[in-house]
XYZ file of N, CA, C and O in Angstrom:
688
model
N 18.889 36.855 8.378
C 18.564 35.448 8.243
C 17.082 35.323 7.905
O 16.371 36.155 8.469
N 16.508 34.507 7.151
C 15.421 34.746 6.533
C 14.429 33.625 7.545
O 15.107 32.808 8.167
N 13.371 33.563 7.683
C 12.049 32.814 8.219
C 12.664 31.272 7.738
O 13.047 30.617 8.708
N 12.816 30.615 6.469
C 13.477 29.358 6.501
C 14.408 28.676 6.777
O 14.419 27.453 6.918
N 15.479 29.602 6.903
C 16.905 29.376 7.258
C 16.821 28.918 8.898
O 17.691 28.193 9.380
N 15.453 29.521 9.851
C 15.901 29.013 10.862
C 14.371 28.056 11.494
O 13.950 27.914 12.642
N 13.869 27.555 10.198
C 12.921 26.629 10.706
C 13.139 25.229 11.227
O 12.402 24.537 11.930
N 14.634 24.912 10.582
C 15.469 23.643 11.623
C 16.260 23.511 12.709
O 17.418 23.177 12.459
N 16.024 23.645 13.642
C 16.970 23.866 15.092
C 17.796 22.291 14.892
O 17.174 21.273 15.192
N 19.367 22.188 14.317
C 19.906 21.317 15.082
C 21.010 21.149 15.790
O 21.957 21.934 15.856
N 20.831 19.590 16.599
C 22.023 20.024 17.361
C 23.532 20.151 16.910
O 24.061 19.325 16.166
N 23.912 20.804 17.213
C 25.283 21.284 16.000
C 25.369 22.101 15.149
O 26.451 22.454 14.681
N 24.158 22.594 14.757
C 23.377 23.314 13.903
C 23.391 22.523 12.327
O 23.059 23.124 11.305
N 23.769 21.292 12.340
C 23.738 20.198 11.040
C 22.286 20.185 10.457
O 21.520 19.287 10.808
N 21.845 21.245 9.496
C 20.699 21.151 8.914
C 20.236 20.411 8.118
O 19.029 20.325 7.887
N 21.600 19.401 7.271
C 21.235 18.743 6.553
C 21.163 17.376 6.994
O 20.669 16.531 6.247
N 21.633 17.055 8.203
C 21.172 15.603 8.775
C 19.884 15.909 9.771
O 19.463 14.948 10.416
N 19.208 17.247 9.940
C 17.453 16.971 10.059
C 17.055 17.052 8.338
O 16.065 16.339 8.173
N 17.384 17.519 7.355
C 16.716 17.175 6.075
C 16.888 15.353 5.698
O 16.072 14.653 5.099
N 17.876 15.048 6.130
C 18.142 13.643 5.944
C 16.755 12.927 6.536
O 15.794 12.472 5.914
N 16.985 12.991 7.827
C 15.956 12.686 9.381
C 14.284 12.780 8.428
O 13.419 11.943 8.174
N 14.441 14.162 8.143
C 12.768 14.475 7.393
C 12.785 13.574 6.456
O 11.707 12.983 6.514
N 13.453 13.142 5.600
C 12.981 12.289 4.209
C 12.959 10.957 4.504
O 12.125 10.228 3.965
N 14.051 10.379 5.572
C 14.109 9.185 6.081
C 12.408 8.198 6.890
O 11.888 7.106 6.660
N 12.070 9.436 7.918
C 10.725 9.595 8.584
C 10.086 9.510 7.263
O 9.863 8.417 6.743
N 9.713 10.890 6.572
C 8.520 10.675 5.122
C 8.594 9.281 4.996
O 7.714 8.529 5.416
N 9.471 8.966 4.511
C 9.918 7.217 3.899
C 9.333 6.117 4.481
O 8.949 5.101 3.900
N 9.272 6.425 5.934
C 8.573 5.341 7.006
C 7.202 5.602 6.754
O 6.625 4.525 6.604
N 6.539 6.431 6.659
C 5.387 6.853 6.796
C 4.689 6.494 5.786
O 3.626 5.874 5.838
N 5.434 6.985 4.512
C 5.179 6.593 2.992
C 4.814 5.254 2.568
O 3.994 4.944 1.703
N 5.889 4.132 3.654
C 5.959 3.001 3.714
C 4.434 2.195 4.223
O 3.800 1.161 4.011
N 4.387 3.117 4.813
C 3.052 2.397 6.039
C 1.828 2.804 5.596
O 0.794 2.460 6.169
N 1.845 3.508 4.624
C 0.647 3.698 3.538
C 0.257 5.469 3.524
O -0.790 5.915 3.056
N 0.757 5.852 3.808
C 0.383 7.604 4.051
C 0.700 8.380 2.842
O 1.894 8.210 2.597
N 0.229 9.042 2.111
C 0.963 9.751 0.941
C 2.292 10.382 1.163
O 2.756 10.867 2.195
N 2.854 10.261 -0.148
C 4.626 10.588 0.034
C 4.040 12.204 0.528
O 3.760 12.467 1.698
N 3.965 12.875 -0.253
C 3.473 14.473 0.095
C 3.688 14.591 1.349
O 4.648 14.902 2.054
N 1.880 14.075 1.610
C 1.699 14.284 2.871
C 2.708 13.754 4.272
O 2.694 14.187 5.424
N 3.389 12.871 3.777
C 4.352 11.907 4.582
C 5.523 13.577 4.857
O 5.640 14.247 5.883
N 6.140 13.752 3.606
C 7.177 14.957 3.789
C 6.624 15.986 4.818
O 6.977 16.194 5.979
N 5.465 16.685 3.912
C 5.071 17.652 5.407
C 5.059 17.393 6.438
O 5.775 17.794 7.356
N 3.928 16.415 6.425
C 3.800 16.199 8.235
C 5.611 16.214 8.809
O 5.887 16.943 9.762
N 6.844 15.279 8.075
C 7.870 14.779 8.697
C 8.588 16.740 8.907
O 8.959 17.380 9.891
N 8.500 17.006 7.700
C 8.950 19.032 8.115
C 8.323 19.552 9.535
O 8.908 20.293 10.326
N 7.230 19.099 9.664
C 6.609 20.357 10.074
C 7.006 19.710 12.088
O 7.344 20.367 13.072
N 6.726 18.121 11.901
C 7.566 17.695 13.044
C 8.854 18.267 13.579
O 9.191 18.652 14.699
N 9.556 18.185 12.234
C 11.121 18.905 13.073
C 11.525 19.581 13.014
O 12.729 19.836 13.042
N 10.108 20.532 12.838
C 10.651 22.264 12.851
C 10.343 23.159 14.550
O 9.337 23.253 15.253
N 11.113 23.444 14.626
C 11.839 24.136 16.271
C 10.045 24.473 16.351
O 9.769 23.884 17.396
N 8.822 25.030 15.880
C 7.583 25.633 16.212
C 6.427 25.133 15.945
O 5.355 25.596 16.333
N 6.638 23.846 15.049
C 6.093 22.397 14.303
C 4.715 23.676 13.643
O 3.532 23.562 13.963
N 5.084 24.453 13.000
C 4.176 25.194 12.395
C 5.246 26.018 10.932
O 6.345 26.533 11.134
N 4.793 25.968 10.020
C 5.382 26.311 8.782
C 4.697 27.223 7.762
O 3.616 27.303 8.346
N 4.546 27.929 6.721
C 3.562 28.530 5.849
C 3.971 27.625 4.456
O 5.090 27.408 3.990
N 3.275 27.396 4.207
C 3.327 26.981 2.469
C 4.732 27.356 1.979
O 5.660 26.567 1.806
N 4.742 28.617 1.793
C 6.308 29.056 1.124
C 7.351 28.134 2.186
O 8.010 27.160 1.824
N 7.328 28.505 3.086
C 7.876 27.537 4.367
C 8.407 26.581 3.348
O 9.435 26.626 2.673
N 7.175 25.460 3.429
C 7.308 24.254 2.903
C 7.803 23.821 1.871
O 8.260 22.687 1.726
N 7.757 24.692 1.050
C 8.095 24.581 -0.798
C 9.310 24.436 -0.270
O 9.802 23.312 -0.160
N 10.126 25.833 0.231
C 11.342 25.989 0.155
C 12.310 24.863 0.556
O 13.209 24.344 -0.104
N 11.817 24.580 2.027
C 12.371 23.428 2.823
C 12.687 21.712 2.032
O 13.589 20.876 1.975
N 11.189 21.937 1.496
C 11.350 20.324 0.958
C 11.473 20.435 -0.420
O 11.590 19.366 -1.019
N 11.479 21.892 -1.356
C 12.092 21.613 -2.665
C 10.904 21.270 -3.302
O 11.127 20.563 -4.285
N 9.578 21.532 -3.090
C 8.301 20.992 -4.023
C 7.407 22.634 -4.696
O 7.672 23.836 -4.674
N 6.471 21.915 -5.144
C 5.559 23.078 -5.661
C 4.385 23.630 -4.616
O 4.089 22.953 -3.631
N 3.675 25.018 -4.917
C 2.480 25.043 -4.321
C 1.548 24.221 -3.753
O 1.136 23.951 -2.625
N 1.251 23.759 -5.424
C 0.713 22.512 -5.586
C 0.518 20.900 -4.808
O -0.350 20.043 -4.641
N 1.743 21.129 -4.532
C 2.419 19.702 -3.983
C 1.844 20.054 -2.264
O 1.167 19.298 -1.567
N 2.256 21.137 -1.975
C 2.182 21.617 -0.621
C 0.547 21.881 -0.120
O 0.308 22.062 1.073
N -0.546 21.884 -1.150
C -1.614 22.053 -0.911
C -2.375 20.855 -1.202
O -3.432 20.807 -0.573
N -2.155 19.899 -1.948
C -2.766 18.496 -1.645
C -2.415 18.142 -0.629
O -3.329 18.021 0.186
N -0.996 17.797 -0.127
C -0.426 17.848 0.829
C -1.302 18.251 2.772
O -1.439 17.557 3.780
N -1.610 19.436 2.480
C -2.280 20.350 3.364
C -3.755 19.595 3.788
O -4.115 19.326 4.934
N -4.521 19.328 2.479
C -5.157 19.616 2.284
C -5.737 17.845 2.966
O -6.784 17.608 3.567
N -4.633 16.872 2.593
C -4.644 15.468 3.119
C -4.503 15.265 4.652
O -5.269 14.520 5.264
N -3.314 16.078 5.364
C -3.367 16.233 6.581
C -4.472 16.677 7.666
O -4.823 16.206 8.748
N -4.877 17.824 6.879
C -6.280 18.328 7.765
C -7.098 17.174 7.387
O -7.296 16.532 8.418
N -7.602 16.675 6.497
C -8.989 15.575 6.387
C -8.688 14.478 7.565
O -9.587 13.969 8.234
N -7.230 14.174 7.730
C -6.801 13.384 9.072
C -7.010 13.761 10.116
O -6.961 12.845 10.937
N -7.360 15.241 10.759
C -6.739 15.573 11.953
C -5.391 15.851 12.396
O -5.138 16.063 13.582
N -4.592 15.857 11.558
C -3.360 16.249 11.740
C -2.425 17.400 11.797
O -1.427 17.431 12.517
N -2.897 18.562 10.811
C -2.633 19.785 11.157
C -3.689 20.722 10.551
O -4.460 20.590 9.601
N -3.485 21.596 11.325
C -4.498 22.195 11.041
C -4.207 24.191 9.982
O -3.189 24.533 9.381
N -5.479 24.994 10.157
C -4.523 25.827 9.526
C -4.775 27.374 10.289
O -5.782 27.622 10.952
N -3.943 28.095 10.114
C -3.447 29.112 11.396
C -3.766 30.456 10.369
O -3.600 30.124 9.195
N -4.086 31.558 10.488
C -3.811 32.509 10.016
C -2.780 33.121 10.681
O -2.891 33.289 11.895
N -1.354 33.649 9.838
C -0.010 33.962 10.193
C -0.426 35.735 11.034
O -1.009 36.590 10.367
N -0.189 35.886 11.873
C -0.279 37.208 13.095
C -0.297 38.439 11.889
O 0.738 38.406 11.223
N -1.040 39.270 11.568
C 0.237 40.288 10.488
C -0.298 40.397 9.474
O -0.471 41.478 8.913
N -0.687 39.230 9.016
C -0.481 38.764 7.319
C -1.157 38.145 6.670
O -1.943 37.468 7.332
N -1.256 38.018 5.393
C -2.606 37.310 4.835
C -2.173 36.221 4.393
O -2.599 35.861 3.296
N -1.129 35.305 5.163
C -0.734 33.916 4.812
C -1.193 33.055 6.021
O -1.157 33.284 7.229
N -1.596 32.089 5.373
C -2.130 31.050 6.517
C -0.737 30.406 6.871
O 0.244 30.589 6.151
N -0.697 29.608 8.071
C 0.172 29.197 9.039
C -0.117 27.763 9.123
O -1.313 27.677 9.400
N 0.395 26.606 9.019
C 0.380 25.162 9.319
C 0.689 24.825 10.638
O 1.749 24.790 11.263
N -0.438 24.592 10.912
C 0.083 23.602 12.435
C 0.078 22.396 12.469
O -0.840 21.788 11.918
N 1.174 21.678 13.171
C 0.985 20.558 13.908
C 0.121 20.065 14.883
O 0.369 20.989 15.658
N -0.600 19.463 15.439
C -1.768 19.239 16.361
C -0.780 18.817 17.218
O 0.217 18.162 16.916
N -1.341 19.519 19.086
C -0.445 18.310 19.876
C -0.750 17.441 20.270
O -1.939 17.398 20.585
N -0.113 16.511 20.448
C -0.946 15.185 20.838
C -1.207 14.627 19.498
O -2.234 13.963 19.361
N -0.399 14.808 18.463
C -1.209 14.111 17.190
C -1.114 12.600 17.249
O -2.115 11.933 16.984
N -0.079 12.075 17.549
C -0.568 10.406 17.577
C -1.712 9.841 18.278
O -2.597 9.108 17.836
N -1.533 10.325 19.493
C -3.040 10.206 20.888
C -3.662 10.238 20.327
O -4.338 9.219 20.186
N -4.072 11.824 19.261
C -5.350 12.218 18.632
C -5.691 11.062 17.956
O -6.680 10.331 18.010
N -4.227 11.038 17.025
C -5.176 9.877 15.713
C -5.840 8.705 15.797
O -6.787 8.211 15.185
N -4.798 8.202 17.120
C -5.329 6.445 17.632
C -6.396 6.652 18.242
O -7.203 5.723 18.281
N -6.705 7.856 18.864
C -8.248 7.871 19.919
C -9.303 8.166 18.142
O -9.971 7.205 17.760
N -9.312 9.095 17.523
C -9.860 8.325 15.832
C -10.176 7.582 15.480
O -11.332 7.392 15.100
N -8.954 6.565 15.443
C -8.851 5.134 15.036
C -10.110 4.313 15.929
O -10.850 3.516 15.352
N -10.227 4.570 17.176
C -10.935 3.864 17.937
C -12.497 4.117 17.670
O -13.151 3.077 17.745
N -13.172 5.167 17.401
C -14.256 5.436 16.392
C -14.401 4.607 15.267
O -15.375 3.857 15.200
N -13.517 4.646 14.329
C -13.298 3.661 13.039
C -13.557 2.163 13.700
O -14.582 1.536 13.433
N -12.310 1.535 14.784
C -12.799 0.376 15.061
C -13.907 -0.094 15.561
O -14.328 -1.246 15.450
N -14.723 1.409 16.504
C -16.274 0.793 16.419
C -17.150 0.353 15.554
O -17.779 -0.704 15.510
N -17.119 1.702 14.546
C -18.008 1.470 13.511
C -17.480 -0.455 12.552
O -18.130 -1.496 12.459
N -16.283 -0.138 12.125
C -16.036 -1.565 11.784
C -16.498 -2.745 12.025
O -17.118 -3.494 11.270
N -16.051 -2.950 13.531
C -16.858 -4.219 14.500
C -18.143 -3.825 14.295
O -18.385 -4.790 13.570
N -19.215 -3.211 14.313
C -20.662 -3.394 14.328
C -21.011 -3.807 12.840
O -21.923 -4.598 12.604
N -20.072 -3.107 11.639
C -20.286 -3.707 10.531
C -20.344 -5.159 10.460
O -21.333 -5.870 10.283
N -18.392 -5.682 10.725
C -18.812 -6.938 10.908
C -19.562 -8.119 11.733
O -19.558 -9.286 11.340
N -20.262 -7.645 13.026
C -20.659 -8.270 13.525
C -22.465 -8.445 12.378
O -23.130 -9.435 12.076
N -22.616 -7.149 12.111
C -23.755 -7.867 11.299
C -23.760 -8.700 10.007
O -24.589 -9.469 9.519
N -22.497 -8.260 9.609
C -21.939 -8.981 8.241
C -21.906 -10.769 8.713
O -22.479 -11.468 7.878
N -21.386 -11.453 9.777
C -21.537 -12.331 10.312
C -22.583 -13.100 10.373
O -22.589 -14.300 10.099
N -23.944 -12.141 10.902
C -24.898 -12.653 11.014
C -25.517 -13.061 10.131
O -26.019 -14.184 10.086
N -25.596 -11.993 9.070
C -25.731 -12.296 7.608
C -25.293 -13.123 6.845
O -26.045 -13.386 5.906
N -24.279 -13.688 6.882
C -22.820 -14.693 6.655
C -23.600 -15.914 7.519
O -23.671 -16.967 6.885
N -24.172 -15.938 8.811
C -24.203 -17.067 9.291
C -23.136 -17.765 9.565
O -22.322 -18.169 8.734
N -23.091 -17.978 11.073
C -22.240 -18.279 11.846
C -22.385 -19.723 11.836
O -22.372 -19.979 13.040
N -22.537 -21.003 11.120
C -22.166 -21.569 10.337
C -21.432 -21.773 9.608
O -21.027 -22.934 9.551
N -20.876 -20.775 8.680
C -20.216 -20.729 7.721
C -18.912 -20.482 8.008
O -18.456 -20.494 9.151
N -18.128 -20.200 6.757
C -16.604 -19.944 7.195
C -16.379 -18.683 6.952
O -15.299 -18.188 7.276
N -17.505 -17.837 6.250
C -17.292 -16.540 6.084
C -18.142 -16.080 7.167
O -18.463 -14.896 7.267
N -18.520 -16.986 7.989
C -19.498 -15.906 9.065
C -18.606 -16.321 9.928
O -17.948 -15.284 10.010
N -18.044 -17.122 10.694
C -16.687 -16.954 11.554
C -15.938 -16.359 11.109
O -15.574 -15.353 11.718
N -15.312 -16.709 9.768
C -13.726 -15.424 9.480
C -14.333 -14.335 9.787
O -13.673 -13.794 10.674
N -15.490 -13.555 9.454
C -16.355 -12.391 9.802
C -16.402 -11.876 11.622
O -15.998 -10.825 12.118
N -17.002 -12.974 12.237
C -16.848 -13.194 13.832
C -15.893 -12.573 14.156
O -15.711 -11.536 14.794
N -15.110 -13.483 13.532
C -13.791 -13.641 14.497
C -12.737 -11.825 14.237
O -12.173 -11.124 15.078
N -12.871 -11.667 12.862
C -12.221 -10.346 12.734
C -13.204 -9.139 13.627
O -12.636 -8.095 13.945
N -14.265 -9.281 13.898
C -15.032 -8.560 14.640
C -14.474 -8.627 16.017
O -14.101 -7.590 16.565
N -14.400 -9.678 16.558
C -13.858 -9.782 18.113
C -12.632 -9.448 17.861
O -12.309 -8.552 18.641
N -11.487 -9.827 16.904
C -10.370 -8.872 16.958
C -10.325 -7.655 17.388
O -9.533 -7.196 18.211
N -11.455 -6.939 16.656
C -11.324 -5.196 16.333
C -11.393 -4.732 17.919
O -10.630 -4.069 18.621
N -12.617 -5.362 18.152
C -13.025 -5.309 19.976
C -12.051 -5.462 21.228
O -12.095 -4.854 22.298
N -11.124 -6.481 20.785
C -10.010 -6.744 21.877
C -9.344 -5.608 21.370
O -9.382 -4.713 22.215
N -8.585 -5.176 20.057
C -7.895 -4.024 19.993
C -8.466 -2.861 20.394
O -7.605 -2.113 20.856
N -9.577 -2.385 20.412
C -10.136 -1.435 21.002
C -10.332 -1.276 22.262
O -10.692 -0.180 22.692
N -10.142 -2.283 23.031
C -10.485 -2.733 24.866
C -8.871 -2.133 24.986
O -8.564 -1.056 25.499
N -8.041 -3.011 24.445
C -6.441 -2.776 24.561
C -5.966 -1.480 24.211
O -5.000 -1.132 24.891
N -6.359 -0.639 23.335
C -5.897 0.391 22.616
C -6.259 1.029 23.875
O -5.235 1.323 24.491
N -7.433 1.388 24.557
C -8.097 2.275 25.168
C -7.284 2.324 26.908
O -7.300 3.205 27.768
N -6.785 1.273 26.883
C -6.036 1.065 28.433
C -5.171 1.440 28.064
O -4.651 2.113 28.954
N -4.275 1.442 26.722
C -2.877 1.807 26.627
C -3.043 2.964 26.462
O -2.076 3.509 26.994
N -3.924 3.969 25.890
C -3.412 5.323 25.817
C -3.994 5.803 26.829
O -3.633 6.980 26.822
N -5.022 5.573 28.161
C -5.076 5.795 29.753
C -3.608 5.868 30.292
O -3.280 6.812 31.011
N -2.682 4.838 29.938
C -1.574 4.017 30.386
C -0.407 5.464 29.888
O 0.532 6.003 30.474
N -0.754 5.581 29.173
C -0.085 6.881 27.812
C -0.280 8.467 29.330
O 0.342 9.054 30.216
N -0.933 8.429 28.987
C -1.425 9.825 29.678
C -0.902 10.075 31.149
O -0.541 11.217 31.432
N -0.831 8.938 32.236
C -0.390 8.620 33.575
C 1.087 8.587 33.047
O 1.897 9.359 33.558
N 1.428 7.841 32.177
C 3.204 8.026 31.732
C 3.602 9.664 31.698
O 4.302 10.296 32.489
N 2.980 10.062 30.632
C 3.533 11.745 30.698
C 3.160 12.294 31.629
O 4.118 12.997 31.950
N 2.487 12.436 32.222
C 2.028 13.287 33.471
C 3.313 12.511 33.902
O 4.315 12.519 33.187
N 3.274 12.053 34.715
C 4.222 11.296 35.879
C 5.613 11.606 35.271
O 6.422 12.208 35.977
N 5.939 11.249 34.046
C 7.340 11.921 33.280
C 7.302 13.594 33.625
O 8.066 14.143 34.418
N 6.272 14.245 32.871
C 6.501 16.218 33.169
C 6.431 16.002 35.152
O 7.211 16.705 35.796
N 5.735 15.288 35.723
C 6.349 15.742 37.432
C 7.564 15.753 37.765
O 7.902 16.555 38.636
N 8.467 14.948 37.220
C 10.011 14.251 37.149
C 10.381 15.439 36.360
O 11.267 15.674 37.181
N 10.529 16.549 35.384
C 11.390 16.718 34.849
C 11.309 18.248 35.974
O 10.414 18.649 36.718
N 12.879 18.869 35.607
C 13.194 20.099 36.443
C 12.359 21.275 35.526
O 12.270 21.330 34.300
N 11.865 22.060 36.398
C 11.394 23.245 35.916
C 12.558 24.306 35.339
O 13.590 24.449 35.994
N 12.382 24.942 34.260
C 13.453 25.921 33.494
C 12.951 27.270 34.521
O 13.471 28.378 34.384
């Protein structure tokens, strides 16, 4: 059995309803503004039994080029999203999945929404708070701020959930 044949664990062993699952996910992702590419990998490399893949991996699985698989690569890492492994052995690099990649990205995101809000809060000032572009300005500034107050309790909120979930589950 070859290295690709068993990079999909499913249940039933139905490989082609996780290929379904992978393009369906890409699709969401694709949707929500993420490159198709990059949308496919990341969705492979999620529902692979070791969430780690090699390039050839990838071609094979999702049916694309080198090419495809290294913009691809190459979009994910600039995110934080996977990173790259040298394979044990061999002179092929290894794709990882990051764990914690959503946590990771939204605790990211929360950097971005700083810098943002300080933009617009000076953009405002500049704008003059008078105006209607220095309130619409304001006001999207105090948005960013409440989402960032909120974001920051929910993934505290995040962290006490899994912990408290892994105490609950039975040890193997």
């Amino acid at each position: 059995m070859s290295e690709t044949t068993t990079t999909y664990r499913a249940e039933g062993g139905d490989e082609g309803a996780v290929s379904r699952f992978v393009e369906r996910f890409a699709a969401e992702l694709t949707e929500a503004g993420m490159q198709r590419m990059a949308a496919r990998v990341f969705a492979a490399l999620l529902a692979s039994e070791s969430a780690s893949m090699t390039s050839a991996e990838l071609g094979d699985r999702l049916r694309i080029s080198p090419a495809a698989v290294s913009g691809a690569i190459r979009y994910l890492s600039q995110v934080g999203m996977v990173s790259r492994e040298r394979d044990p052995g061999s002179r092929r690099d290894r794709y990882v999945l990051h764990d914690e990649v959503w946590y990771e990205s939204l605790t990211r995101r929360d950097a971005i929404l700083t810098r943002w809000e300080k933009v617009l809060r000076d953009g405002s000032e500049i704008l003059g708070a008078d105006t209607a572009a220095g309130r619409r300005t304001a006001e999207t500034a105090a948005f960013f701020e409440f989402l960032q107050k909120e974001m920051l309790t929910m993934l505290d909120r995040w962290r006490d959930h899994k912990a408290a979930t892994a105490a609950e589950e039975p040890k193997a």
